[in-house]
Amino acid sequence: MFIQILFAVLATFGFGIIFNIRREKLIFSALVGGISWGTYLFCLELSTSIILAYFASSVVLTICSEIFARLLKTPVTSILISGLIPLVPGSGIYYTMFYILEKNMEQAIYKGTETLFIAVALSFGIVVVSSLVRIIKTGQTNRYSRNIS
Amino acid sequence: MTLNKILKISAYAGKMILENGGETYRSEDIVTRICDTHGATSDCFATLSGIIVAVAKDDKTLSTVIRIKSRTVNLEKVHQINDLARDAKNYNCDEFMEKLKSIDGTPRYSILFNLLAHAVTAASFAILFGGTLKDFWGTLPIGAAVYLLSYSFSKYELNGIFVNTLGGAFSAFLAYYFFSIEFIDNIDKAIIGSLMLLVPGLALTNGIRDIIAGDYMTGMARGTEALLVATSLAVGTGAAISLCLGGKF
């Protein structure tokens, strides 16, 4: 498990370079990637539900990135996006399409729905946390949403 | 500080955010924020492929449309524009434009650094998907090769589907070759590890995030992009694998 987390950190670090993240943000985003993958593995030990594990890890990931983004005074995206990379269901989409091309429809539907659920769980985790953060920051209502009329 | 200049700088900033991998809401937010600091009311509609901005001040309304053709992820630029927009009041329009232009010119990491990053990332994913340490070393050159391929084609501004199909086929060929000389243990781990560099998992997740946030157009666009990229990858690797299994190579 420790080795897995180490490689998750390495993968996130690499993607940070690909996404052109600089200086201390790069290190923090790599750290966040490791934390999220660790949470995922830890949840898999506790329960059998993959979807729950993805949801929990995306919640932890978003909390960490919100904190680090505030510390470093940077948009949350620049830490969140690369931290999300190890969790993201890229292989799922690929396998779904691969099975469809092989005309193996049963496997394709199975993989496809699983991938969709994972993506929904991940994005739901992010949305939940960022909505909560917005609630906590009361008084700072979005004054830029004024329209021309 | 004419209205025209305010429109120009705000639309340019919004366009740069979208081109460098920022979210649509962030781009809209920054456009309205910049206009607000210069005392103009504004409205903005941003999608993945274009941005429409309207600015109003003293009985006068101007608007512009900017088409966005190429998109990459360059989060350093997003960070810098975000910082700049937050203290927009310290600059006048011309200085702001200069600043934006200089941000647009910030370099990426060097090619060698990128090559290393791609190689290490691909190899790490091979391990994360359950590969052995031998797979790690084997996937390093495949990841580097995928980067070299996409980098050498990036000059020609080709269709993404073509490059992805080629990349998928290339990595599958290399993986089979390495397997045949016993350089790696698992073919599928090596292939999917190196494909993680091209695969659109992030696009799918972000698309669903947009849909939940109520940004249906962007969400659908991202989802379609993800499906298309995945299909082209699968076509490429599928073709290569069936050729390899057919014993033609």
XYZ file of C-alpha atoms in Angstrom:
398
model
C 0.000 0.000 0.000
C 2.851 2.373 0.818
C 4.488 1.647 -2.527
C 1.176 2.288 -4.308
C 0.834 5.686 -2.646
C 4.415 6.512 -3.591
C 3.700 5.768 -7.221
C 0.464 7.776 -7.074
C 2.511 10.749 -5.847
C 4.962 10.186 -8.686
C 2.170 10.023 -11.278
C 0.559 13.202 -9.959
C 3.918 14.944 -9.947
C 4.437 13.992 -13.573
C 1.013 15.271 -14.562
C 1.743 18.461 -12.640
C 4.715 19.049 -14.913
C 2.612 18.243 -17.982
C -0.017 20.748 -16.794
C 2.750 23.317 -16.168
C 2.241 23.795 -12.438
C 5.110 25.695 -10.844
C 7.107 25.716 -7.633
C 5.488 24.831 -4.311
C 2.102 24.215 -5.943
C 3.619 21.255 -7.774
C 4.747 19.633 -4.536
C 1.421 20.224 -2.816
C -0.577 18.853 -5.737
C 1.578 15.729 -5.792
C 0.999 15.369 -2.055
C -2.754 15.735 -2.539
C -2.687 13.046 -5.233
C -0.972 10.683 -2.797
C -3.483 11.465 -0.050
C -6.461 10.816 -2.330
C -5.086 7.511 -3.585
C -4.315 6.497 0.013
C -7.896 7.281 1.032
C -9.178 5.223 -1.879
C -7.106 2.195 -0.897
C -8.050 2.607 2.760
C -11.782 2.702 1.905
C -11.439 -0.385 -0.266
C -10.090 -2.220 2.796
C -13.084 -1.129 4.874
C -15.904 -1.762 2.438
C -16.549 -3.566 -0.817
C -18.186 -0.655 -2.574
C -15.871 0.866 -5.172
C -18.195 3.817 -5.733
C -18.178 4.725 -2.039
C -14.389 4.576 -2.008
C -14.192 6.942 -4.966
C -16.692 9.309 -3.377
C -14.845 9.377 -0.052
C -11.475 9.931 -1.688
C -12.780 12.771 -3.836
C -14.253 14.415 -0.722
C -10.916 14.151 1.086
C -9.086 15.340 -2.014
C -11.256 18.424 -2.396
C -10.988 19.352 1.288
C -7.192 19.112 1.115
C -7.013 21.111 -2.104
C -9.299 23.837 -0.775
C -7.058 24.182 2.274
C -3.808 24.189 0.297
C -5.231 26.551 -2.323
C -6.111 29.058 0.388
C -2.639 28.710 1.932
C -0.879 29.217 -1.396
C -3.331 31.868 -2.683
C -4.028 30.096 -5.948
C -7.174 28.880 -7.728
C -8.362 25.524 -6.396
C -8.153 24.082 -9.904
C -4.397 24.212 -10.037
C -4.140 21.757 -7.164
C -7.372 19.805 -7.584
C -7.021 18.842 -11.259
C -3.698 17.056 -10.983
C -4.635 15.526 -7.644
C -7.676 14.013 -9.323
C -5.568 12.282 -11.965
C -4.918 8.947 -10.174
C -8.640 8.539 -9.415
C -9.983 9.525 -12.807
C -11.633 6.619 -14.691
C -9.574 6.933 -17.869
C -9.015 3.206 -18.171
C -12.754 2.626 -17.752
C -13.680 4.761 -20.764
C -10.949 3.122 -22.788
C -12.051 -0.414 -21.922
C -15.703 0.441 -22.621
C -14.869 1.622 -26.105
C -12.552 -1.319 -26.620
C -15.290 -3.840 -25.716
C -17.750 -2.071 -28.010
C -15.314 -2.385 -30.895
C -14.863 -6.057 -30.000
C -18.686 -6.407 -30.091
C -18.552 -7.677 -26.512
C -21.667 -5.767 -25.484
C -22.209 -7.325 -22.048
C -18.762 -6.345 -20.842
C -19.086 -2.958 -22.529
C -22.309 -2.112 -20.693
C -20.877 -3.343 -17.394
C -17.694 -1.290 -17.781
C -19.564 1.701 -19.164
C -22.015 2.007 -16.296
C -19.237 1.472 -13.781
C -17.183 4.231 -15.388
C -20.132 6.592 -15.418
C -20.875 5.894 -11.752
C -17.246 6.509 -10.834
C -17.203 9.807 -12.715
C -20.473 10.854 -11.073
C -19.173 9.872 -7.625
C -15.969 11.850 -8.125
C -17.698 14.967 -9.372
C -20.378 14.689 -6.703
C -17.696 14.609 -4.020
C -16.099 17.745 -5.441
C -19.441 19.560 -5.750
C -20.503 18.665 -2.202
C -17.309 20.007 -0.658
C -17.118 23.163 -2.757
C -20.775 23.932 -1.983
C -20.095 23.477 1.725
C -17.091 25.788 1.447
C -19.318 28.389 -0.172
C -21.814 28.061 2.679
C -19.071 28.454 5.279
C -17.833 31.642 3.623
C -21.108 33.441 4.432
C -21.129 37.156 3.956
C -18.984 36.738 0.888
C -21.921 36.345 -1.444
C -20.988 36.483 -5.083
C -21.326 40.142 -5.905
C -20.134 39.597 -9.464
C -23.274 37.852 -10.612
C -25.013 41.127 -11.336
C -26.491 41.213 -14.832
C -26.935 43.923 -17.389
C -30.573 44.853 -17.702
C -10.272 54.427 -20.303
C -12.813 53.846 -23.018
C -15.482 51.193 -22.953
C -13.880 49.541 -25.935
C -10.630 49.004 -24.059
C -12.427 47.558 -21.045
C -14.225 45.137 -23.338
C -10.980 44.149 -25.029
C -9.008 43.389 -21.888
C -11.807 41.551 -20.144
C -12.608 39.387 -23.155
C -8.927 38.637 -23.688
C -8.508 37.549 -20.072
C -11.592 35.343 -20.297
C -10.364 33.778 -23.499
C -6.967 33.026 -21.989
C -8.544 31.323 -18.983
C -10.573 29.055 -21.256
C -7.639 28.287 -23.533
C -5.470 27.182 -20.652
C -7.796 24.766 -18.935
C -9.742 26.989 -16.543
C -13.395 26.320 -15.840
C -16.093 28.270 -17.675
C -17.466 29.769 -14.472
C -14.011 31.059 -13.590
C -13.705 32.748 -16.960
C -17.139 34.385 -16.608
C -16.274 35.450 -13.067
C -13.007 37.055 -14.144
C -14.616 38.948 -17.020
C -17.281 40.447 -14.749
C -14.704 41.149 -12.065
C -12.434 43.116 -14.400
C -15.346 45.095 -15.827
C -16.586 45.797 -12.331
C -13.284 47.281 -11.174
C -13.365 49.639 -14.160
C -16.894 50.720 -13.349
C -18.781 48.991 -16.138
C -21.554 46.443 -15.820
C -21.094 43.365 -17.914
C -22.432 39.980 -18.811
C -20.528 37.043 -20.168
C -21.407 33.706 -21.678
C -18.521 31.287 -21.946
C -18.500 27.869 -23.549
C -15.600 25.609 -24.444
C -15.457 26.836 -28.020
C -16.215 30.521 -27.679
C -16.892 33.423 -25.366
C -19.440 36.238 -25.698
C -18.992 39.389 -23.625
C -21.220 42.438 -23.361
C -20.175 45.567 -21.455
C -22.371 48.512 -20.579
C -21.549 51.983 -19.210
C -23.382 55.311 -19.442
C -26.085 54.476 -21.996
C -23.682 52.575 -24.184
C -23.386 48.815 -24.703
C -20.664 47.012 -26.600
C -20.205 43.320 -27.155
C -17.745 40.957 -28.730
C -17.444 37.301 -29.680
C -14.176 35.432 -29.454
C -13.809 32.009 -30.976
C -11.568 29.555 -29.126
C -9.862 27.069 -31.364
C -7.124 25.398 -29.383
C -7.244 24.291 -25.787
C -4.434 23.005 -23.599
C -3.917 22.712 -19.882
C -1.475 25.284 -18.529
C -2.447 25.920 -14.942
C 0.389 28.379 -14.271
C -1.245 30.843 -16.661
C -4.649 30.362 -15.000
C -3.029 31.086 -11.641
C -1.321 34.248 -12.907
C -4.414 35.636 -14.655
C -6.449 34.945 -11.533
C -3.922 36.903 -9.462
C -3.893 39.730 -11.984
C -7.679 40.014 -12.091
C -7.789 40.272 -8.325
C -5.707 43.425 -8.268
C -6.993 44.842 -11.519
C -7.601 48.213 -9.875
C -3.845 48.873 -9.689
C -3.489 48.929 -13.467
C -5.026 50.980 -16.224
C -6.233 49.264 -19.394
C -3.006 49.518 -21.395
C -0.850 48.238 -18.547
C -3.313 45.430 -17.978
C -3.106 44.408 -21.625
C 0.688 44.434 -21.435
C 0.547 42.240 -18.339
C -1.831 39.803 -20.024
C 0.414 39.584 -23.081
C 3.448 38.879 -20.919
C 1.523 36.140 -19.088
C 0.587 34.672 -22.458
C 4.279 34.367 -23.219
C 5.295 32.465 -20.079
C 7.163 29.352 -21.150
C 6.298 25.775 -20.376
C 8.754 23.338 -18.863
C 11.443 22.292 -21.337
C 10.972 19.374 -23.720
C 13.404 17.176 -21.820
C 11.571 17.802 -18.553
C 8.250 17.042 -20.225
C 9.652 13.865 -21.732
C 10.775 12.685 -18.303
C 7.422 13.583 -16.772
C 5.483 11.644 -19.423
C 7.725 8.603 -19.046
C 7.526 8.544 -15.251
C 3.759 9.143 -15.220
C 3.042 6.339 -17.674
C 5.262 3.957 -15.748
C 3.686 4.904 -12.408
C 0.225 4.218 -13.797
C 1.384 0.781 -14.951
C 2.182 0.070 -11.285
C -1.074 1.591 -10.010
C -3.068 -0.698 -12.299
C -1.327 -3.685 -10.748
C 1.798 -4.127 -12.829
C 5.150 -5.391 -11.589
C 8.394 -3.471 -11.190
C 9.522 -4.898 -14.509
C 6.482 -3.256 -16.126
C 7.576 0.041 -14.601
C 10.903 -0.001 -16.402
C 9.275 -1.278 -19.575
C 6.610 1.424 -19.675
C 9.123 4.268 -19.250
C 10.217 4.256 -22.919
C 6.623 3.772 -24.132
C 5.466 6.883 -22.272
C 8.386 8.860 -23.669
C 7.593 7.604 -27.182
C 3.930 8.654 -26.859
C 5.048 12.140 -25.843
C 7.509 12.406 -28.725
C 4.763 11.346 -31.125
C 2.200 13.847 -29.894
C 4.830 16.593 -29.630
C 6.084 16.120 -33.173
C 2.509 16.229 -34.492
C 1.506 19.234 -32.378
C 3.265 21.607 -34.806
C 0.902 20.699 -37.637
C -2.284 21.390 -35.619
C -3.786 18.137 -36.793
C -7.095 16.711 -35.748
C -6.868 15.265 -32.254
C -8.535 12.053 -33.356
C -5.762 11.264 -35.810
C -3.009 11.812 -33.268
C -4.828 9.762 -30.620
C -5.431 6.843 -32.967
C -1.784 6.880 -33.928
C -0.681 7.158 -30.301
C -2.860 4.219 -29.266
C -1.576 2.036 -32.093
C 2.024 3.037 -31.408
C 1.897 2.218 -27.712
C 0.215 -1.132 -28.383
C 2.894 -2.067 -30.935
C 5.671 -1.109 -28.546
C 4.066 -3.038 -25.699
C 3.790 -6.186 -27.829
C 7.354 -5.796 -29.006
C 8.656 -5.373 -25.470
C 6.637 -8.394 -24.393
C 8.116 -10.510 -27.167
C 11.663 -9.649 -26.061
C 10.570 -10.243 -22.428
C 11.127 -6.673 -21.362
C 7.723 -6.460 -19.610
C 5.423 -8.950 -17.843
C 1.913 -7.665 -18.618
C 1.000 -6.231 -21.999
C -2.314 -4.695 -20.907
C -0.798 -2.880 -17.907
C 1.858 -1.311 -20.095
C -0.666 -0.274 -22.756
C -3.199 1.251 -20.367
C -0.440 2.903 -18.326
C 0.917 4.738 -21.334
C -2.593 5.500 -22.605
C -3.394 7.300 -19.337
C -1.395 10.166 -20.848
C -3.926 10.519 -23.663
C -7.093 9.161 -22.079
C -9.878 11.652 -21.282
C -10.878 10.645 -17.757
C -10.460 14.220 -16.584
C -12.718 15.517 -19.360
C -15.492 13.102 -18.350
C -15.275 13.980 -14.654
C -15.152 17.707 -15.352
C -18.065 17.350 -17.766
C -20.233 15.802 -15.083
C -19.097 18.510 -12.657
C -20.278 21.131 -15.133
C -23.615 19.396 -15.617
C -24.208 19.227 -11.859
C -23.336 22.930 -11.626
C -25.980 23.676 -14.272
C -23.606 24.359 -17.159
C -25.215 21.897 -19.534
C -23.630 23.048 -22.787
C -20.066 22.800 -21.523
C -20.789 19.525 -19.777
C -22.170 17.918 -22.911
C -19.252 19.236 -24.957
C -16.726 17.768 -22.546
C -18.548 14.439 -22.404
C -18.626 14.200 -26.181
C -14.945 15.047 -26.338
C -14.181 12.280 -23.841
C -16.162 9.698 -25.818
C -14.539 10.684 -29.088
C -10.992 10.547 -27.721
C -11.664 7.183 -26.068
C -13.065 5.797 -29.323
C -10.056 6.911 -31.329
C -7.688 5.400 -28.761
C -9.601 2.136 -28.794
C -9.570 2.042 -32.599
C -5.811 2.573 -32.639
C -4.944 -0.013 -30.030
C -7.570 -2.428 -31.358
C -6.077 -2.329 -34.823
C -2.555 -2.771 -33.503
C -3.504 -5.644 -31.197
C -5.373 -7.541 -33.886
C -2.400 -7.136 -36.237
C -0.025 -8.380 -33.544
C -2.236 -11.328 -32.580
C -2.642 -12.189 -36.260
C 1.085 -12.789 -36.321
C 1.717 -10.228 -39.039
C 4.438 -8.568 -36.978
